CSV table of C-alpha atoms in Angstrom, one decimal:
chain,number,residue,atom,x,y,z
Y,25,UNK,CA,228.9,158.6,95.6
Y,26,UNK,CA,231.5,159.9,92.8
Y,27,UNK,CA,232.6,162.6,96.0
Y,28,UNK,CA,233.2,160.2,98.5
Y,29,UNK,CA,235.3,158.0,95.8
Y,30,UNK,CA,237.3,160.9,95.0
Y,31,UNK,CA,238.1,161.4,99.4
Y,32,UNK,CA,239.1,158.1,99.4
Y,33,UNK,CA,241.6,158.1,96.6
Y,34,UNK,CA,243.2,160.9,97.3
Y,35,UNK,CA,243.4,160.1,100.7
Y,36,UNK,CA,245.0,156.6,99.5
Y,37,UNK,CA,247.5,159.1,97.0
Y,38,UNK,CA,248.4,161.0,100.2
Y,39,UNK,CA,249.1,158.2,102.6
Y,40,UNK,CA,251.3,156.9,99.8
Y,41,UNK,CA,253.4,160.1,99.4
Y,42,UNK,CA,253.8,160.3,102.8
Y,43,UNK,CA,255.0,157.0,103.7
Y,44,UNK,CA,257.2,157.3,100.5
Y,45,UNK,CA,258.6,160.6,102.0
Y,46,UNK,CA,259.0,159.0,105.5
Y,47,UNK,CA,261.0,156.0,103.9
Y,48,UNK,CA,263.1,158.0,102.3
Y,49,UNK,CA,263.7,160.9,104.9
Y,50,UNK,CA,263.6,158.7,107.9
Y,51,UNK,CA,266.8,157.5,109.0
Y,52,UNK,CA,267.6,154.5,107.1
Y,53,UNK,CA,269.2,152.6,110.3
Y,54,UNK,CA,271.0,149.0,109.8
Y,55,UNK,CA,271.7,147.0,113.1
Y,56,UNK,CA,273.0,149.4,115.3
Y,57,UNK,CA,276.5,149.0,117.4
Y,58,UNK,CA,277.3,149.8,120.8
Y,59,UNK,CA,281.0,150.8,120.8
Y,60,UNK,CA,283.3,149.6,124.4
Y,61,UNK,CA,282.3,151.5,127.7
Y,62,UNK,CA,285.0,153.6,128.9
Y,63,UNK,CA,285.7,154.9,132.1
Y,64,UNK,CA,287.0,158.5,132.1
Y,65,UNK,CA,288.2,160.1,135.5
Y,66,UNK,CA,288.0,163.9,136.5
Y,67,UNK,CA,290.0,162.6,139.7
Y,68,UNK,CA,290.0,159.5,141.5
Y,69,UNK,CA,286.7,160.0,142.9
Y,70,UNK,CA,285.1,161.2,140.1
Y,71,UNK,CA,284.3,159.6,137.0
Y,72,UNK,CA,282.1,159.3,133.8
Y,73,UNK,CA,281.5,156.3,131.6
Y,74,UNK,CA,281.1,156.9,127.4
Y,75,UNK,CA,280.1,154.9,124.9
Y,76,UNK,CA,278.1,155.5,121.6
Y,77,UNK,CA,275.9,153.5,119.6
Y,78,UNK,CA,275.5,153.9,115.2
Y,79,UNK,CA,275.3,151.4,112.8
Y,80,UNK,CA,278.7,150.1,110.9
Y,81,UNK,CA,277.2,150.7,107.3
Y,82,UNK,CA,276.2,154.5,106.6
Y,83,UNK,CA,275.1,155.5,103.0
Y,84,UNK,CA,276.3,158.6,101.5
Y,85,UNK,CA,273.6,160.2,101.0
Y,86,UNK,CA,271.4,159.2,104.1
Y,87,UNK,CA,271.7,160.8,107.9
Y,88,UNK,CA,272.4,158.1,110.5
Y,89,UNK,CA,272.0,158.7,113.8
Y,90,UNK,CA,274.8,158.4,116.2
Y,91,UNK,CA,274.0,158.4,119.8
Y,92,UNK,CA,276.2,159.1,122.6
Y,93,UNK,CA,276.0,158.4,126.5
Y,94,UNK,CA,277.2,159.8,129.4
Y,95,UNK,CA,277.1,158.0,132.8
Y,96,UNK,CA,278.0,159.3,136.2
Y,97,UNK,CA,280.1,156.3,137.8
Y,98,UNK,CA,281.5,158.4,140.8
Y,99,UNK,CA,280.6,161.3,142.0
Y,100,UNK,CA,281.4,161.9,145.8
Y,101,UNK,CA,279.1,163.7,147.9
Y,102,UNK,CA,279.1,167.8,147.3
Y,103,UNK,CA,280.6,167.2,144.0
Y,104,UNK,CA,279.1,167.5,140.0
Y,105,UNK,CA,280.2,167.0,136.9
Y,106,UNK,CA,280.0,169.4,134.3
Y,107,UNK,CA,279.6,168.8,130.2
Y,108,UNK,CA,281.2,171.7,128.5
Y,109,UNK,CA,281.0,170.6,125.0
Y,110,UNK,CA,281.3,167.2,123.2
Y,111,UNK,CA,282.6,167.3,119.9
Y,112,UNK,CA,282.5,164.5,117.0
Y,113,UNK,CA,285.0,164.3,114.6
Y,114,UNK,CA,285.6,161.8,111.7
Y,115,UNK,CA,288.5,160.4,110.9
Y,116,UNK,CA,289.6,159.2,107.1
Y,117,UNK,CA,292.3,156.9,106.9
Y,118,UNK,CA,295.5,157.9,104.9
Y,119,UNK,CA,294.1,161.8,105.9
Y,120,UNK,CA,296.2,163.7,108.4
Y,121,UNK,CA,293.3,166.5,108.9
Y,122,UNK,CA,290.2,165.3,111.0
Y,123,UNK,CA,286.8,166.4,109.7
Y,124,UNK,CA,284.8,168.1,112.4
Y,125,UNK,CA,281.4,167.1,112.2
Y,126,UNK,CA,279.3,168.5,115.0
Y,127,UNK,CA,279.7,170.5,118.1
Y,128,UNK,CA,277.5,170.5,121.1
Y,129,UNK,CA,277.1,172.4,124.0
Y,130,UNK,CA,275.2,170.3,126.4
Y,131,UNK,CA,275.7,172.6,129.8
Y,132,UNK,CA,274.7,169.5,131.5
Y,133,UNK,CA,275.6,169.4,135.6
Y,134,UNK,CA,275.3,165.4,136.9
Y,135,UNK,CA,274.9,166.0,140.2
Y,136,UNK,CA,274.8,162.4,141.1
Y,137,UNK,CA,276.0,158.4,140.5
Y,138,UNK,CA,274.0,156.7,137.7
Y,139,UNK,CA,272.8,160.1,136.1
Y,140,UNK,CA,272.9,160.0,132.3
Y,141,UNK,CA,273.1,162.1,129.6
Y,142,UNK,CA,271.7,161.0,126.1
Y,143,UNK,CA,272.8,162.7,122.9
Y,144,UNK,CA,271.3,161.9,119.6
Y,145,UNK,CA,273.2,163.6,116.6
Y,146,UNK,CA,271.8,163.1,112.9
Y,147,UNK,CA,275.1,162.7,110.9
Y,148,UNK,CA,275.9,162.5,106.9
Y,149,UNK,CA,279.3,160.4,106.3
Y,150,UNK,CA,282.1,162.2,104.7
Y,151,UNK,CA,282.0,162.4,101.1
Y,152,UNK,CA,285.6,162.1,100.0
Y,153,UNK,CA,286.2,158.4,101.7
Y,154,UNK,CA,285.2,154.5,101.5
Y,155,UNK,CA,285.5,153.8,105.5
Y,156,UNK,CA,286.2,156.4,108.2
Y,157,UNK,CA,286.1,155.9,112.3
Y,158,UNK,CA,284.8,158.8,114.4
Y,159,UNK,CA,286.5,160.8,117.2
Y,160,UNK,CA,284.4,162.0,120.4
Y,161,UNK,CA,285.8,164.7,122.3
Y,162,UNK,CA,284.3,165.8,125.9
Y,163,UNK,CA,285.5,169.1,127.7
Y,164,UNK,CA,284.3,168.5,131.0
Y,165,UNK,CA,284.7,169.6,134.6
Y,166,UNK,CA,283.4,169.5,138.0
Y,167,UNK,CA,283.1,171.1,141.6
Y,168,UNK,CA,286.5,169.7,143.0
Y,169,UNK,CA,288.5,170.3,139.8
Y,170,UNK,CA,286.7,173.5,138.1
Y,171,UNK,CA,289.1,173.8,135.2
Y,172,UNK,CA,288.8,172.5,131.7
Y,173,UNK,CA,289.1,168.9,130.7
Y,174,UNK,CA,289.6,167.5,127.5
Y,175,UNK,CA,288.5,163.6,127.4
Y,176,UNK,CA,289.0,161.2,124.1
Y,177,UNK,CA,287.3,158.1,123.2
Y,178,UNK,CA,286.4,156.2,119.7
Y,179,UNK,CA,283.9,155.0,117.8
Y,180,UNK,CA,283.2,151.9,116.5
Y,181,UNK,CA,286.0,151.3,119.2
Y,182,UNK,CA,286.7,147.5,118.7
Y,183,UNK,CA,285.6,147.6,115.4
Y,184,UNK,CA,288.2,149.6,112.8
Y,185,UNK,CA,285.9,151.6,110.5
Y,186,UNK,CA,282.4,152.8,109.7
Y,187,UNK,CA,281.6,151.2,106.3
Y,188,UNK,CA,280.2,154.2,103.5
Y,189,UNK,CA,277.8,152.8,101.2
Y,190,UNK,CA,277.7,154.1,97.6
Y,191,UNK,CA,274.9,155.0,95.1
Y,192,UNK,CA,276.2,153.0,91.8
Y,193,UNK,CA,273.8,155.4,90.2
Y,194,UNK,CA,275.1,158.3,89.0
Y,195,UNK,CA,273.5,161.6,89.7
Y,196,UNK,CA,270.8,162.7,86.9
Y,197,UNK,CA,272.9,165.8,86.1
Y,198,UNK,CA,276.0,166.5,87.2
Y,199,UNK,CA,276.3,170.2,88.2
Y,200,UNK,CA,277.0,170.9,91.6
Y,201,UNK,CA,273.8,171.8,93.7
Y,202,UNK,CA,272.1,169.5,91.6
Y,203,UNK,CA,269.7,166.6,93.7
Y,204,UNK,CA,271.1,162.5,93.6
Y,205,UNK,CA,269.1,160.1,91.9
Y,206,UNK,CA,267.6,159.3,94.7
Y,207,UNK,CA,266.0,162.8,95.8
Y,208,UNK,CA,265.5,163.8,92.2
Y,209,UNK,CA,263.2,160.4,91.9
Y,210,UNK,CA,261.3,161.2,95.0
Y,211,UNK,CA,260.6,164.8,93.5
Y,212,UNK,CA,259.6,162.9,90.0
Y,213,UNK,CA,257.3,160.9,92.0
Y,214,UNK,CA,255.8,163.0,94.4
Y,215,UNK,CA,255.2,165.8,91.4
Y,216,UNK,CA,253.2,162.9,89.6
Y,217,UNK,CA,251.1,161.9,92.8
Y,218,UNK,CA,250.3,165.3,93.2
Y,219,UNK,CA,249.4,166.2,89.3
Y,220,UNK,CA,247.4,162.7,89.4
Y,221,UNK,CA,245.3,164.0,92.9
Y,222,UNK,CA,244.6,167.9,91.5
Y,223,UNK,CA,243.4,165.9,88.3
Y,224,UNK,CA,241.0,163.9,89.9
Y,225,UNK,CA,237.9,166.1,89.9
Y,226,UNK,CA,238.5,166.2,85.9
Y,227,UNK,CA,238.8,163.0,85.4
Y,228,UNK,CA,235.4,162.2,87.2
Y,229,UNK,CA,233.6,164.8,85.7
Y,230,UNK,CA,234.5,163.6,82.3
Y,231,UNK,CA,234.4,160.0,82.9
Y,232,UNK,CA,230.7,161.0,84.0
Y,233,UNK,CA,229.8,162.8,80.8
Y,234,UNK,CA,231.5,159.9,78.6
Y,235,UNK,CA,228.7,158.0,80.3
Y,236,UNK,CA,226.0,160.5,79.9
Y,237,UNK,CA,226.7,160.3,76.7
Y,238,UNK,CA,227.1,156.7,76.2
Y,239,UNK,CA,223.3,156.6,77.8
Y,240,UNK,CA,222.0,159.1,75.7
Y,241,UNK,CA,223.5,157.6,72.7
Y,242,UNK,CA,221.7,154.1,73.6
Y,243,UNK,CA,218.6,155.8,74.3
Y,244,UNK,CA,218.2,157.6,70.8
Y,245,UNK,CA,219.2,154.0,69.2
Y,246,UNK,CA,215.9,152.9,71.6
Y,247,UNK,CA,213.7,155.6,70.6
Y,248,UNK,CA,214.5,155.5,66.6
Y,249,UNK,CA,214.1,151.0,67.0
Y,250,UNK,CA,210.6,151.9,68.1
Y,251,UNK,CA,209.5,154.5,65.6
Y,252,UNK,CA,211.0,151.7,62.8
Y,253,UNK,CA,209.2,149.4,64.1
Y,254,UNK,CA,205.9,151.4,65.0
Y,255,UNK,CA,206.6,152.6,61.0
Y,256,UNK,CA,206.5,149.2,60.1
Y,257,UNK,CA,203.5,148.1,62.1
Y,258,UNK,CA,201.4,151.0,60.4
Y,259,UNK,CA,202.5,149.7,56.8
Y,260,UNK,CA,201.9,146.3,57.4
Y,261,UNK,CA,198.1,147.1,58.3
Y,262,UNK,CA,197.8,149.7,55.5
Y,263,UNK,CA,198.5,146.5,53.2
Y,264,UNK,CA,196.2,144.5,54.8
Y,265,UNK,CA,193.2,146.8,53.7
């Protein structure tokens, strides 16, 4: 019975770590936002729509994901169109110098109209800024025109800026390398789980001896009552005679 107590508490102590790690490492996502479809043309015939979705709060310290689209819109017959790369960039305002933030190298052919391509990026906000807006780049080509490229569009789009959320904590210690409050708490916690689980078995095995011992204890109490009392018994008879 004790065994099957201990199972199910540590499998309680586990369930909690791991939701507590999939809170925290999960992507904490706020209302997403679906920046303006635009329409970007290879020639007049062919075309490709963009548009990316993210939400408009990101915290420092958290990935958000940021998800861009790619829809064929015109494609005439015998044609393709080809995704080189797609680049993300994020802009700061009052900061000449974009920061590059990802490259990807889809290779993707869409060979026909209404063909998509879905590309889900997990991204950490700048550091050094309050707001910032991001830049998507898209070298692409295709069987009529087989050259290089370069396409431009925006995100949020209507919207001005992605919002960065701070920690008003500051970190524990403040050496570089060193975890934010936040991950240093989930180590804290998950190191206490986890001493708490591994000393389980001792805690059952002397929580069962304390009440061994508290029976044994109550059973000598019993045993010298009844030799008093048997003592007794005899004097009171030897008195009688």
């Amino acid at each position: 019975m004790k065994k099957k107590y201990t199972f199910i508490l540590i499998f309680i102590l586990t369930n909690m770590i791991a939701s507590s790690h999939l809170n925290n490492v999960s992507l904490g996502q706020e209302s997403v936002y679906t920046s303006p479809k635009i329409t970007l043309e290879i020639n007049e015939e062919t075309n490709f729509t963009v548009y990316s979705t993210a939400p408009l709060t990101w915290e420092l310290n958290d990935y958000q994901n940021f998800t861009i689209y790619v829809n064929s819109t015109g494609i005439p017959l015998g044609d393709n169109i080809t995704l080189v790369s797609i680049s993300i960039y994020y802009n700061i305002p009052n900061d000449p110098h974009r920061q590059q933030a990802r490259i990807l190298t889809p290779q993707v052919n869409l060979t026909g109209v209404n063909q998509q391509y879905e590309s889900i990026s997990a991204l950490r906000p700048p550091s050094d800024a309050d707001e910032f807006n991001i830049t998507i780049e898209i070298v692409a080509q295709s069987t009529s025109v087989p050259d290089n490229q370069l396409f431009e569009t925006q995100f949020p789009g209507d919207e001005t800026y992605i919002d960065i959320q701070k920690d008003l904590v500051l970190p524990v210690i403040n050496l570089p390398g060193f975890p934010n409050i936040e991950t240093f708490t989930r180590w804290i916690f998950i190191f206490c789980v986890a001493f708490v689980i591994i000393s389980l078995p001792a805690i059952f095995v002397a929580s069962f001896k304390i009440q061994e011992a508290v029976k044994t204890g109550k059973m000598g109490k019993k045993k010298d009552g009844t030799k008093k009392s048997r003592k007794k018994q005899k004097s009171n008879k030897g008195g009688k005679k």
